[in-house]
Amino acid sequence: MIVCNQVVKRFGPTTAVNGVRLSVAQGELMTLLGPSGCGKTTLLRCLSGSLKPNEGSIHIGGEDVTHRPSHHRNIGMVFQSFALLPHMTVAQNVGFPLMVRGISGDDRARRVREALDTVRLGEFADRLPRQLSGGQQQRVGLARAIVYRPSVLLMDEPLSNLDAHLREQMRFEISELQKSLGITTVYVTHDQGEALALSDRIAVMSDGRVEQIGTPMEIYDQPQTEFVAGFVGLANFLPARCLGMAGTGLVDVEIDGFGRAQLPVAEGCQPDPGTRLKIFVRPADFAVAIAGTPTVPATGIRGKVIKATYLGEHIDYLIRLDGAYETPIRVQTNRNSSIAPGTRVSLALPETGARALVPSE
């Protein structure tokens, strides 16, 4: 449904979007995820038609829309700010795009009712925006975006103005609505949890480029770059040296303090022997035991707990490792474990979950 081919957008000497290639399938929800300033909103605005790329092309539904204005793209837009007209009722706000398109009378009234019923706001049709909660106002924004049956829905950080509880509720509602309508959606956010919960696929962006595209599980469990590993979820990076390739997609490494291991390596990466690598491990994937107990791992490295933080579902430990490790690492265990600060522990790498990455320049 959507194809971006080498899209470049510059603002003076600054390149905000740098050669992005991206495709979104019919009915798919693709999330553009990244930190502020990475180019995700600029790319969304190029898709919407409010910005024109300096280079490259954009196709929607098989048609080249690169230089086509917004009102000729059949795109619905949901904004970060609710952008409701305060003097209009809910029904009038939702019906406004239809009025602009010359749709009036019974047809407009019917479409407005259908859109409001879809977002469960039928009984609020005569209220003004100020009489609604934040979540209800955002649902009005959704209804307004879908009322004229667009082929593509673009959403620019639509939940950022809501509190944590409402954000979680609206995640579910957006996901259910998108699937029920089968509408192709591009969703922009810097919230990793939001991206993982909502998306069919995620495009992680940095410095105007797409670092990796994959399903939420692929992005979280199989990051291809140090940036993706560090941005999506919590990560530890252990220094290591390449000893050579150990087969397709596997590298033989010597991990400082942990010894030798064979680990998956980023797709297409074949580091030469002697190359310095970083081993990526999620905090929850380490095996940890108190030193001197029977459950101490046979191989691994020792360290000392310097902080323990109870976080409800798990306990987060900050551990300073023996040897040359300057930066403490994060380890998470279930909430029933209890290791006091100052306790000596032993850590082992997980049997699965660790990956070798070439450090970012």
PDB file of C-alpha atoms in Angstrom, residues 29 45 50 63 70 86-87 93 117 127-128 144 152-153 215 223 239 252 260 263 277 291 306 313 320 341:
ATOM      1  CA  LEU A  29       0.285  -1.180  11.220  1.00  0.00           C
ATOM      2  CA  ARG A  45       4.741  14.553   6.959  1.00  0.00           C
ATOM      3  CA  SER A  50       2.488  18.460   4.026  1.00  0.00           C
ATOM      4  CA  GLU A  63       0.186   5.611  -7.490  1.00  0.00           C
ATOM      5  CA  SER A  70      -2.423  16.325   0.936  1.00  0.00           C
ATOM      6  CA  PRO A  86     -13.529  24.165  20.335  1.00  0.00           C
ATOM      7  CA  HIS A  87     -16.688  25.941  19.124  1.00  0.00           C
ATOM      8  CA  ASN A  93     -15.872  18.125  14.432  1.00  0.00           C
ATOM      9  CA  ASP A 117     -20.305   4.466  17.069  1.00  0.00           C
ATOM     10  CA  ARG A 127     -21.058  17.771  23.512  1.00  0.00           C
ATOM     11  CA  LEU A 128     -18.287  20.317  23.056  1.00  0.00           C
ATOM     12  CA  ARG A 144     -12.660  12.435  12.360  1.00  0.00           C
ATOM     13  CA  VAL A 152      -4.186   5.141   4.800  1.00  0.00           C
ATOM     14  CA  LEU A 153      -4.188   6.369   8.403  1.00  0.00           C
ATOM     15  CA  THR A 215       8.308  -7.548  13.994  1.00  0.00           C
ATOM     16  CA  PRO A 223      18.631  -6.323  17.193  1.00  0.00           C
ATOM     17  CA  PRO A 239      33.277  -6.184  25.459  1.00  0.00           C
ATOM     18  CA  ASP A 252      33.307 -17.474  17.992  1.00  0.00           C
ATOM     19  CA  ARG A 260      34.715 -18.205  25.104  1.00  0.00           C
ATOM     20  CA  LEU A 263      26.876 -16.499  19.575  1.00  0.00           C
ATOM     21  CA  LEU A 277      32.664  -6.699  19.375  1.00  0.00           C
ATOM     22  CA  ALA A 291      28.498 -16.653  45.553  1.00  0.00           C
ATOM     23  CA  ILE A 306      25.587  -2.236  44.636  1.00  0.00           C
ATOM     24  CA  GLU A 313       6.920  -7.426  38.767  1.00  0.00           C
ATOM     25  CA  ARG A 320      29.681  -4.088  39.615  1.00  0.00           C
ATOM     26  CA  PRO A 341      23.363  -4.700  48.333  1.00  0.00           C
TER      27      PRO A 341
END
